[in-house]
mmCIF file of C-alpha atoms and ligand atoms in Angstrom:
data_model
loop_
_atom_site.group_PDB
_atom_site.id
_atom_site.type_symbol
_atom_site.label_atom_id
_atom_site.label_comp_id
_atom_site.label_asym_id
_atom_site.label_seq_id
_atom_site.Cartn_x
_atom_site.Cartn_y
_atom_site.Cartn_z
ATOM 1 C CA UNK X 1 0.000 0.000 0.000
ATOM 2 C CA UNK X 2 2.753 2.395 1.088
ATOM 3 C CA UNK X 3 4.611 1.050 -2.187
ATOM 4 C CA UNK X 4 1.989 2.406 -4.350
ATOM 5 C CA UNK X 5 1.573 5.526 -2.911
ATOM 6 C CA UNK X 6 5.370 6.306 -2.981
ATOM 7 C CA UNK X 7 5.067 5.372 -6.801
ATOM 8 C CA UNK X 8 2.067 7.435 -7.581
ATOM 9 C CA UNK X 9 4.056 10.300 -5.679
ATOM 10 C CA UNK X 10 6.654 9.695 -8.132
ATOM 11 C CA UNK X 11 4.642 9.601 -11.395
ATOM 12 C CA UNK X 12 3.263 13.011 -10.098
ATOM 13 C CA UNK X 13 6.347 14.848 -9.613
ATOM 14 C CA UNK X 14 7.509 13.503 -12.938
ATOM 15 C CA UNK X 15 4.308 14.631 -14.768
ATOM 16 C CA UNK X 16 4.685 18.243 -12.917
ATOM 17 C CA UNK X 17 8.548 18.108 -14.372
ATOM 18 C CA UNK X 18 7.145 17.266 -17.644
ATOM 19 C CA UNK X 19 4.143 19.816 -17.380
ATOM 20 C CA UNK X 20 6.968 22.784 -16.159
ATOM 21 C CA UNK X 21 9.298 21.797 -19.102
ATOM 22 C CA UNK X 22 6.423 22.122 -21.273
ATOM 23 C CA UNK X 23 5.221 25.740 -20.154
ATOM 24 C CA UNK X 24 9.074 26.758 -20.010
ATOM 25 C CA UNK X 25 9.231 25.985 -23.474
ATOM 26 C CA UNK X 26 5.873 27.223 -24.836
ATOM 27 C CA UNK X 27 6.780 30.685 -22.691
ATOM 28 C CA UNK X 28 10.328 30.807 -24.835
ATOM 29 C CA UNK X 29 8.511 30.438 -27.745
ATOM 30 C CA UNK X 30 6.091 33.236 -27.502
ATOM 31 C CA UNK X 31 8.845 35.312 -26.688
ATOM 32 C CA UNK X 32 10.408 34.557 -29.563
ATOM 33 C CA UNK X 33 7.187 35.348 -31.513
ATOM 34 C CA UNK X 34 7.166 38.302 -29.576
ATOM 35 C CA UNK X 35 10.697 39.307 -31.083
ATOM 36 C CA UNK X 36 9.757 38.382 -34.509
ATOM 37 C CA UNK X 37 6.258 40.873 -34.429
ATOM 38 C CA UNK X 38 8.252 43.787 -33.229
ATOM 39 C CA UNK X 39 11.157 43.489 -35.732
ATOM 40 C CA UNK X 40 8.504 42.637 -38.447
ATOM 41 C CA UNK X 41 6.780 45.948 -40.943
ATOM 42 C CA UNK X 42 3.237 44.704 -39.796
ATOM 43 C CA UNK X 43 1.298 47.763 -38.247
ATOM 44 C CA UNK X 44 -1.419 46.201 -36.037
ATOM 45 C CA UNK X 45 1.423 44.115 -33.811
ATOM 46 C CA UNK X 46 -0.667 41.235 -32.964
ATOM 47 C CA UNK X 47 0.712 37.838 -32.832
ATOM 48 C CA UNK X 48 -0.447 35.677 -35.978
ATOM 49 C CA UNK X 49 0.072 32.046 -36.505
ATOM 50 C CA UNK X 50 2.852 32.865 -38.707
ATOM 51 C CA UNK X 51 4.838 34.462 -35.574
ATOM 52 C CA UNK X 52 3.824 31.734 -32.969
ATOM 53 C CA UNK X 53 4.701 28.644 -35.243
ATOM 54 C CA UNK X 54 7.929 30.190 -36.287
ATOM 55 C CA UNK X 55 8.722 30.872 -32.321
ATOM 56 C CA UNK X 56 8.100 27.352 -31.746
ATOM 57 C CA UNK X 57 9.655 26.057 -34.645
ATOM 58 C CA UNK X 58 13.081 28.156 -33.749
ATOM 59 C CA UNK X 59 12.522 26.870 -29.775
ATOM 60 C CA UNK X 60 12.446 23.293 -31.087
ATOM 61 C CA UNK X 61 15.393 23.545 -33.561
ATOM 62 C CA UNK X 62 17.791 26.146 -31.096
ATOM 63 C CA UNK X 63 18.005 24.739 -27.504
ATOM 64 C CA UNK X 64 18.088 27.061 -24.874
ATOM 65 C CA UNK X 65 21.110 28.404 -23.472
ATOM 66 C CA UNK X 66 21.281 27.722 -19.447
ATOM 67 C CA UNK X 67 20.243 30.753 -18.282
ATOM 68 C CA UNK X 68 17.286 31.055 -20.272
ATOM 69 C CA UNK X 69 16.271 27.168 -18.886
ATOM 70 C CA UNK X 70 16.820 28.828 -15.409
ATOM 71 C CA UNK X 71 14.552 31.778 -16.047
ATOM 72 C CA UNK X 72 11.966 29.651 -18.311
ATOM 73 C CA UNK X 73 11.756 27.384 -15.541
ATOM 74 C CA UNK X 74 11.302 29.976 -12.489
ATOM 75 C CA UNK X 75 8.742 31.568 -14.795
ATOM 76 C CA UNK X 76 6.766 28.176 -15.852
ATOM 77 C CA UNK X 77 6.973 27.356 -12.125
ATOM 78 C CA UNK X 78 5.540 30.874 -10.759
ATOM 79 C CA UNK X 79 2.819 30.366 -13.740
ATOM 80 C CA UNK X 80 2.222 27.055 -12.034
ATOM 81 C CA UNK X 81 1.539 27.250 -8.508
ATOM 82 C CA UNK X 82 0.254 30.805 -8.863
ATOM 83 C CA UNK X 83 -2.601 30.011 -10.756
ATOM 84 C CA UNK X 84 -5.848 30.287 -9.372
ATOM 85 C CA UNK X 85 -8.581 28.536 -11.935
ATOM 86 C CA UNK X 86 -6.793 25.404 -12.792
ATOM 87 C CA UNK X 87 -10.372 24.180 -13.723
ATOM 88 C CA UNK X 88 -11.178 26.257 -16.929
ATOM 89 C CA UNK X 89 -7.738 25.866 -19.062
ATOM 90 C CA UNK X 90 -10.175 24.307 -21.956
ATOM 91 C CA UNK X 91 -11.568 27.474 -23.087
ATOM 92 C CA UNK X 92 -8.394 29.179 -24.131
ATOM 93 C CA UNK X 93 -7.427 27.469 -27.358
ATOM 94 C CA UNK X 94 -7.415 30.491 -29.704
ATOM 95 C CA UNK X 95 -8.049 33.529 -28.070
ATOM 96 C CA UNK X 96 -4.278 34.673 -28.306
ATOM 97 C CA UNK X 97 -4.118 33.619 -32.015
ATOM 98 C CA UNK X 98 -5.912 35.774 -35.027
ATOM 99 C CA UNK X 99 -5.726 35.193 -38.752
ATOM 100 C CA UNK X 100 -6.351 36.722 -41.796
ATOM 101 C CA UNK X 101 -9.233 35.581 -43.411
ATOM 102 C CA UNK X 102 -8.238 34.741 -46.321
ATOM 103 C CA UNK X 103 -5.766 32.248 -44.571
ATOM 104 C CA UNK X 104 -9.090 29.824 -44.891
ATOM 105 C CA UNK X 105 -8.976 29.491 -48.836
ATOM 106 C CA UNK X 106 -5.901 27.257 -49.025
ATOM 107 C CA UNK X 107 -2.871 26.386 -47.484
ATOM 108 C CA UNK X 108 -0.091 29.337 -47.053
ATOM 109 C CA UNK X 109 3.122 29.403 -46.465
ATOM 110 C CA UNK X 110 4.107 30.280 -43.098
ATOM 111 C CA UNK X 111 5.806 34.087 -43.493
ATOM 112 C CA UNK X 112 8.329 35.614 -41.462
ATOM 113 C CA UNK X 113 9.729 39.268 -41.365
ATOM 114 C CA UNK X 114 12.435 40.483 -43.723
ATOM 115 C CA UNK X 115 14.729 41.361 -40.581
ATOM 116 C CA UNK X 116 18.430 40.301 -40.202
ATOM 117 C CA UNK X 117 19.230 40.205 -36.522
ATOM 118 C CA UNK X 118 20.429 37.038 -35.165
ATOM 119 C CA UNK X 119 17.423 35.577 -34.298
ATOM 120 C CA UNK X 120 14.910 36.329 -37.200
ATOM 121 C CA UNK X 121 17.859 35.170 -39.356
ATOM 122 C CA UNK X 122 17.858 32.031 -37.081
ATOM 123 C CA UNK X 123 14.434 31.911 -37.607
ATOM 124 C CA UNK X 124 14.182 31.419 -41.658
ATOM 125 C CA UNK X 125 16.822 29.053 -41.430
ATOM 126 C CA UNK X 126 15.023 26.678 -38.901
ATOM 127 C CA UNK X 127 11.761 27.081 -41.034
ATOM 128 C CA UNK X 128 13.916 25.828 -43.983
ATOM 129 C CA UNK X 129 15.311 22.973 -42.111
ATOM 130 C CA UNK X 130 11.934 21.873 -40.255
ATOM 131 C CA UNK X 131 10.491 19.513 -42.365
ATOM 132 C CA UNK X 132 13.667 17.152 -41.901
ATOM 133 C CA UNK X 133 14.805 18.317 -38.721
ATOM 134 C CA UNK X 134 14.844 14.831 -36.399
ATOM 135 C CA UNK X 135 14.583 15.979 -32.919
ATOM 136 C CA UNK X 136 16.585 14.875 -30.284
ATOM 137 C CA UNK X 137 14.198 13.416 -27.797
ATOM 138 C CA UNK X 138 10.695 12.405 -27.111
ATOM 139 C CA UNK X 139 9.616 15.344 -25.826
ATOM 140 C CA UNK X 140 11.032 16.978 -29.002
ATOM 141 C CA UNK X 141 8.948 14.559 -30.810
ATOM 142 C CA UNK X 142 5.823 15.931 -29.561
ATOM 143 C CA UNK X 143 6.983 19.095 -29.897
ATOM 144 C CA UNK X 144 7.238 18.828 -33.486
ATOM 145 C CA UNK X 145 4.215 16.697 -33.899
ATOM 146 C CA UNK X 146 2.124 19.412 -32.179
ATOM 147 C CA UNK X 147 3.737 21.861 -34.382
ATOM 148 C CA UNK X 148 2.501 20.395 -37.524
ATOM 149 C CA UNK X 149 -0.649 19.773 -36.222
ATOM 150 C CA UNK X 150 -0.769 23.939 -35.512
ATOM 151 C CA UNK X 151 0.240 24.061 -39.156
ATOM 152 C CA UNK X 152 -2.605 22.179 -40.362
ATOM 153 C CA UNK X 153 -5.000 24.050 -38.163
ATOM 154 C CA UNK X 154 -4.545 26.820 -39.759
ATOM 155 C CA UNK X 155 -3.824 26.035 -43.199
ATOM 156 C CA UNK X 156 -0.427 26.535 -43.299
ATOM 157 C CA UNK X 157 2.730 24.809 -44.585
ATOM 158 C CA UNK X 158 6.473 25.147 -42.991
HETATM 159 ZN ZN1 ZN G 1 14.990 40.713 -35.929
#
């Protein structure tokens, strides 16, 4: 009896891990979106599916330097235990992400900016390698998978 509870503690605090290294990455990513908007000539500087699938494309093709798994981490882990309605996380699937229209008709390209710091550099080249880009792990597995499953949500193509 003791046995199982001791394992079912364990199989928590590994799906916590997993949850935290999950939210650390997805919060890198939008950053990286984040980046990509304000260096970009759009006008209205609200994130698109372009920007968030190419911030999660770079996040799964650069890994993050130490520092930024420290503060990714700390931040995934305040966004954690500080939240106060774990109940309703099913009703936030596409609020933060707004298309064009005519994104609908067919399938598009996804489109980055035409900037040439580091990153949004970093960025066209990841989009170029995506498709046969192998990840490393598992979890970079799903990562991917749930990438292209974005991409087919919205009608695009990498
Ligand atoms: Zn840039």
């Amino acid at each position: 009896m003791s046995q199982e509870n001791h394992m079912t503690d364990k199989i928590n605090s590994a799906q916590e891990n997993l949850i935290q290294v999950i939210i650390a990455n997805t919060s890198s990513a939008i950053k990286i979106s984040n980046i990509l908007l304000e260096h970009s000539e759009a006008d209205d500087k609200i994130l698109k599916a372009d920007e968030i699938i190419c911030g999660l494309v770079y996040r799964l093709m650069i890994p993050m330097q130490d520092q930024e798994i420290k503060d990714s981490m700390s931040e995934a882990e305040s966004i954690m235990y500080d939240s106060s309605d774990d109940d309703d996380d099913d009703d936030d699937d596409d609020k933060e992400i707004i298309d064009d229209l005519d994104d609908f008709k067919g399938k598009k390209k996804v489109r980055t900016n035409n900037c040439n710091c580091d990153i949004c550099q970093e960025v066209r080249v990841c989009l170029l390698n995506f498709n046969d880009y192998v990840p490393k792990d598992e979890l970079g597995d799903k990562f991917k998978s749930s990438i292209i499953e974005t991409c087919q949500k919205y009608n695009k193509i990498i």
